[in-house]
C-alpha positions as a printed NumPy array, in Angstrom:
array([[-23.523,  -6.111,   4.704],
       [-24.777,  -3.287,   6.81 ],
       [-21.525,  -1.419,   6.987],
       [-21.293,   2.176,   6.115],
       [-21.208,   2.834,   2.369],
       [-18.269,   4.546,   0.595],
       [-18.892,   7.886,  -0.857],
       [-17.518,   9.286,  -4.229],
       [-17.977,  12.994,  -5.137],
       [-18.966,  13.734,  -8.731],
       [-19.677,  16.869, -10.759],
       [-21.95 ,  17.272, -13.744],
       [-19.985,  16.973, -17.018],
       [-20.827,  19.537, -19.677],
       [-17.891,  18.539, -22.032],
       [-18.906,  15.694, -24.319],
       [-17.486,  13.845, -27.211],
       [-13.718,  14.11 , -28.207],
       [-13.299,  17.113, -25.916],
       [-13.365,  14.842, -22.925],
       [ -9.542,  14.088, -23.701],
       [ -8.842,  17.502, -22.167],
       [-10.656,  16.423, -18.99 ],
       [ -8.624,  13.209, -18.735],
       [ -5.36 ,  15.202, -19.073],
       [ -6.654,  17.269, -16.132],
       [ -7.055,  14.185, -13.909],
       [-10.828,  13.635, -14.454],
       [-12.641,  10.464, -15.609],
       [-15.751,  10.763, -17.766],
       [-18.751,   8.782, -16.399],
       [-22.419,   8.555, -16.53 ],
       [-25.085,   7.694, -13.947],
       [-28.307,   6.074, -14.967],
       [-30.985,   3.695, -13.719],
       [-34.65 ,   2.611, -14.064],
       [-36.814,   5.728, -13.893],
       [-33.731,   7.882, -13.51 ],
       [-32.675,  10.35 , -16.211],
       [-29.06 ,   9.69 , -17.243],
       [-26.557,  12.435, -16.246],
       [-23.055,  12.864, -17.632],
       [-20.437,  13.145, -14.918],
       [-16.803,  13.829, -14.224],
       [-14.997,  12.015, -11.415],
       [-11.621,  12.407,  -9.903],
       [ -9.532,   9.624, -11.658],
       [ -7.372,   8.659,  -8.678],
       [-10.479,   8.4  ,  -6.407],
       [-12.271,   6.195,  -8.915],
       [ -9.402,   3.922,  -9.476],
       [ -8.92 ,   3.433,  -5.822],
       [-12.573,   2.763,  -4.981],
       [-13.153,   0.588,  -8.111],
       [-10.097,  -1.611,  -7.187],
       [-11.69 ,  -2.024,  -3.641],
       [-15.336,  -2.553,  -4.54 ],
       [-15.532,  -3.988,  -8.205],
       [-18.916,  -4.058,  -9.806],
       [-20.885,  -5.877,  -6.848],
       [-20.505,  -3.574,  -3.821],
       [-22.878,  -0.665,  -3.302],
       [-21.674,   2.766,  -2.683],
       [-22.986,   6.45 ,  -2.818],
       [-22.283,   9.025,  -5.396],
       [-22.431,  12.555,  -4.135],
       [-23.946,  14.813,  -6.76 ],
       [-24.685,  18.334,  -5.807],
       [-24.99 ,  17.195,  -2.154],
       [-27.396,  14.58 ,  -2.983],
       [-26.324,  10.875,  -2.372],
       [-27.325,   8.347,  -4.925],
       [-26.94 ,   4.58 ,  -4.266],
       [-25.02 ,   3.098,  -7.219],
       [-22.908,   0.22 ,  -8.466],
       [-19.996,   0.488, -10.866],
       [-20.86 ,  -0.826, -14.296],
       [-19.334,  -1.207, -17.8  ],
       [-15.705,  -0.08 , -17.066],
       [-13.938,   0.789, -20.439],
       [-10.152,   0.682, -20.768],
       [ -7.652,   2.227, -23.222],
       [ -6.58 ,  -0.538, -25.702],
       [ -2.864,   0.256, -25.367],
       [ -2.187,   1.719, -21.912],
       [ -5.188,  -0.42 , -20.16 ],
       [ -5.997,   2.757, -18.252],
       [ -9.726,   3.282, -17.258],
       [-11.092,   5.845, -19.611],
       [-14.866,   5.614, -18.782],
       [-17.252,   4.033, -16.264],
       [-20.914,   3.912, -15.675],
       [-22.804,   4.271, -12.305],
       [-25.891,   2.267, -12.124],
       [-28.522,   3.838,  -9.787],
       [-30.37 ,   1.122,  -7.874],
       [-33.609,   1.012,  -6.005],
       [-32.712,  -0.217,  -2.497],
       [-36.128,  -1.809,  -2.159],
       [-36.034,  -3.943,  -5.237],
       [-33.961,  -7.   ,  -5.911],
       [-31.474,  -6.968,  -8.818],
       [-29.429,  -9.674, -10.627],
       [-25.792,  -9.296, -10.407],
       [-22.611, -11.246, -11.364],
       [-20.517, -12.078,  -8.295],
       [-16.845, -13.165,  -8.496],
       [-16.086, -16.692,  -7.479],
       [-13.014, -17.292,  -5.251],
       [-11.353, -20.727,  -5.193],
       [-10.217, -21.844,  -1.648],
       [ -8.612, -24.897,  -0.174],
       [ -6.283, -27.336,  -1.807],
       [ -7.078, -30.221,  -4.162],
       [ -5.448, -33.485,  -3.507],
       [ -5.821, -34.236,  -7.427],
       [ -3.761, -31.143,  -8.2  ],
       [ -1.083, -32.099,  -5.512],
       [ -0.947, -35.497,  -7.314],
       [  0.002, -33.825, -10.604],
       [ -3.319, -32.757, -12.102],
       [ -3.973, -29.352, -13.551],
       [ -6.619, -27.024, -12.21 ],
       [ -8.803, -25.648, -15.003],
       [-11.122, -22.685, -14.076],
       [-14.255, -22.576, -16.267],
       [-16.343, -19.889, -14.733],
       [-15.118, -16.93 , -12.612],
       [-18.543, -15.432, -11.815],
       [-21.978, -16.601, -10.756],
       [-25.266, -14.753, -11.234],
       [-27.292, -14.118,  -8.054],
       [-30.484, -12.162,  -7.237],
       [-30.681,  -9.992,  -3.989],
       [-31.42 ,  -6.565,  -2.697],
       [-28.577,  -4.162,  -3.506],
       [-27.416,  -3.978,   0.125],
       [-27.28 ,  -7.774,   0.449],
       [-25.062,  -8.513,  -2.619],
       [-22.022, -10.499,  -1.402],
       [-18.522,  -9.216,  -2.537],
       [-17.518, -12.653,  -3.56 ],
       [-18.633, -16.346,  -3.363],
       [-16.066, -19.076,  -2.242],
       [-15.899, -22.738,  -3.408],
       [-13.794, -25.249,  -1.75 ],
       [-11.599, -27.155,  -4.287],
       [-10.581, -29.769,  -1.69 ],
       [-13.484, -31.605,  -3.087],
       [-11.542, -32.237,  -6.301],
       [ -9.888, -35.6  ,  -5.279],
       [ -9.13 , -37.261,  -8.685],
       [ -8.36 , -36.447, -12.253],
       [-11.586, -35.573, -14.022],
       [-13.494, -34.283, -11.024],
       [-15.623, -31.26 , -11.752],
       [-17.297, -28.712,  -9.251],
       [-20.534, -26.994, -10.384],
       [-22.793, -24.237,  -9.004],
       [-24.567, -26.921,  -6.943],
       [-21.29 , -27.418,  -4.908],
       [-21.181, -23.854,  -3.679],
       [-23.395, -24.868,  -0.801],
       [-24.894, -21.321,  -0.473],
       [-26.731, -20.743,   2.767],
       [-27.616, -17.057,   2.684],
       [-31.427, -16.775,   2.474],
       [-31.125, -13.172,   1.342],
       [-29.305, -14.149,  -1.805],
       [-30.768, -16.655,  -4.413],
       [-28.735, -18.363,  -7.222],
       [-29.801, -17.399, -10.793],
       [-27.029, -19.493, -12.565],
       [-27.867, -23.015, -13.63 ],
       [-27.024, -25.42 , -10.717],
       [-25.277, -27.692, -13.253],
       [-22.928, -24.968, -14.659],
       [-19.341, -26.075, -14.273],
       [-17.063, -23.835, -12.274],
       [-13.632, -25.686, -12.13 ],
       [-12.239, -29.093, -13.069],
       [ -9.055, -31.047, -12.776],
       [ -7.35 , -32.425, -15.952],
       [ -4.274, -34.457, -16.71 ],
       [ -1.127, -32.599, -17.295],
       [ -0.268, -32.562, -21.063],
       [  2.888, -34.347, -21.91 ],
       [  4.05 , -31.929, -24.726],
       [  7.554, -31.722, -23.237],
       [  7.868, -35.616, -23.243],
       [  6.783, -35.685, -26.861],
       [  9.428, -33.23 , -27.809],
       [ 12.04 , -35.153, -25.897],
       [ 11.026, -38.317, -27.686],
       [ 11.246, -36.56 , -31.018],
       [ 14.622, -35.231, -30.127],
       [ 15.784, -38.81 , -29.191],
       [ 14.544, -40.172, -32.493],
       [ 16.456, -37.459, -34.314],
       [ 19.633, -38.165, -32.397],
       [ 19.34 , -41.844, -33.171],
       [ 18.638, -41.178, -36.9  ],
       [ 21.689, -38.839, -36.886],
       [ 23.832, -41.548, -35.22 ],
       [ 22.773, -44.129, -37.877],
       [ 23.589, -41.65 , -40.805],
       [ 26.919, -40.999, -39.061],
       [ 27.598, -44.795, -38.835],
       [ 26.692, -45.249, -42.512],
       [ 29.011, -42.573, -43.631],
       [ 31.797, -44.095, -41.49 ],
       [ 31.217, -47.445, -43.082],
       [ 31.291, -45.959, -46.525],
       [ 34.504, -43.998, -45.889],
       [ 36.051, -47.389, -44.434],
       [ 35.059, -49.2  , -47.528],
       [ 36.605, -46.579, -49.819],
       [ 39.851, -46.661, -47.733],
       [ 39.911, -50.464, -47.876],
       [ 39.577, -50.304, -51.681],
       [ 42.304, -47.624, -51.937],
       [ 44.675, -49.803, -49.766]])
């Protein structure tokens, strides 16, 4: 957690509103930096650099934005995407106070193997993040939960099962909040197969009736 922070260069953005489309065509990404006691500033960032860094850090890892040779500790926040292309079109940078704790959502990563799933159960994720409180420099990138504890159908893991031992990070989420569970596999395919079988049987019966009727007619003719 004390590793050197990444640095992202930024420039003050004077183009606002619909005119930012021109910036995007030129390879810039519109952004804003803000925070408690910090006046919001409109920025433009190199799109390729932002995409690379955002994919690496997500919204929980601290980095510095370099604005006019001044480094500001920030977190990525509120990414906005194009509804069709799914490209990142705007992002916020939240300026943090390194001496004050903040509440943040941390991604949950499932590890291990469940005997219940191996036995035919279906793993059903319920929550993919957990809220924690910590100093910005102490925020974890992710929190792991071992699904090997899921031994039978119906078993559920909650926040209480995380077994978190980092004294610098405290849980905010309710300890009873469910994270993942194992359910029985639905037998939709079997039901369809049964319906198909019934249809075949009905079809055979109709065919037999028709054949019987035909035989009767032929007998009368003879």
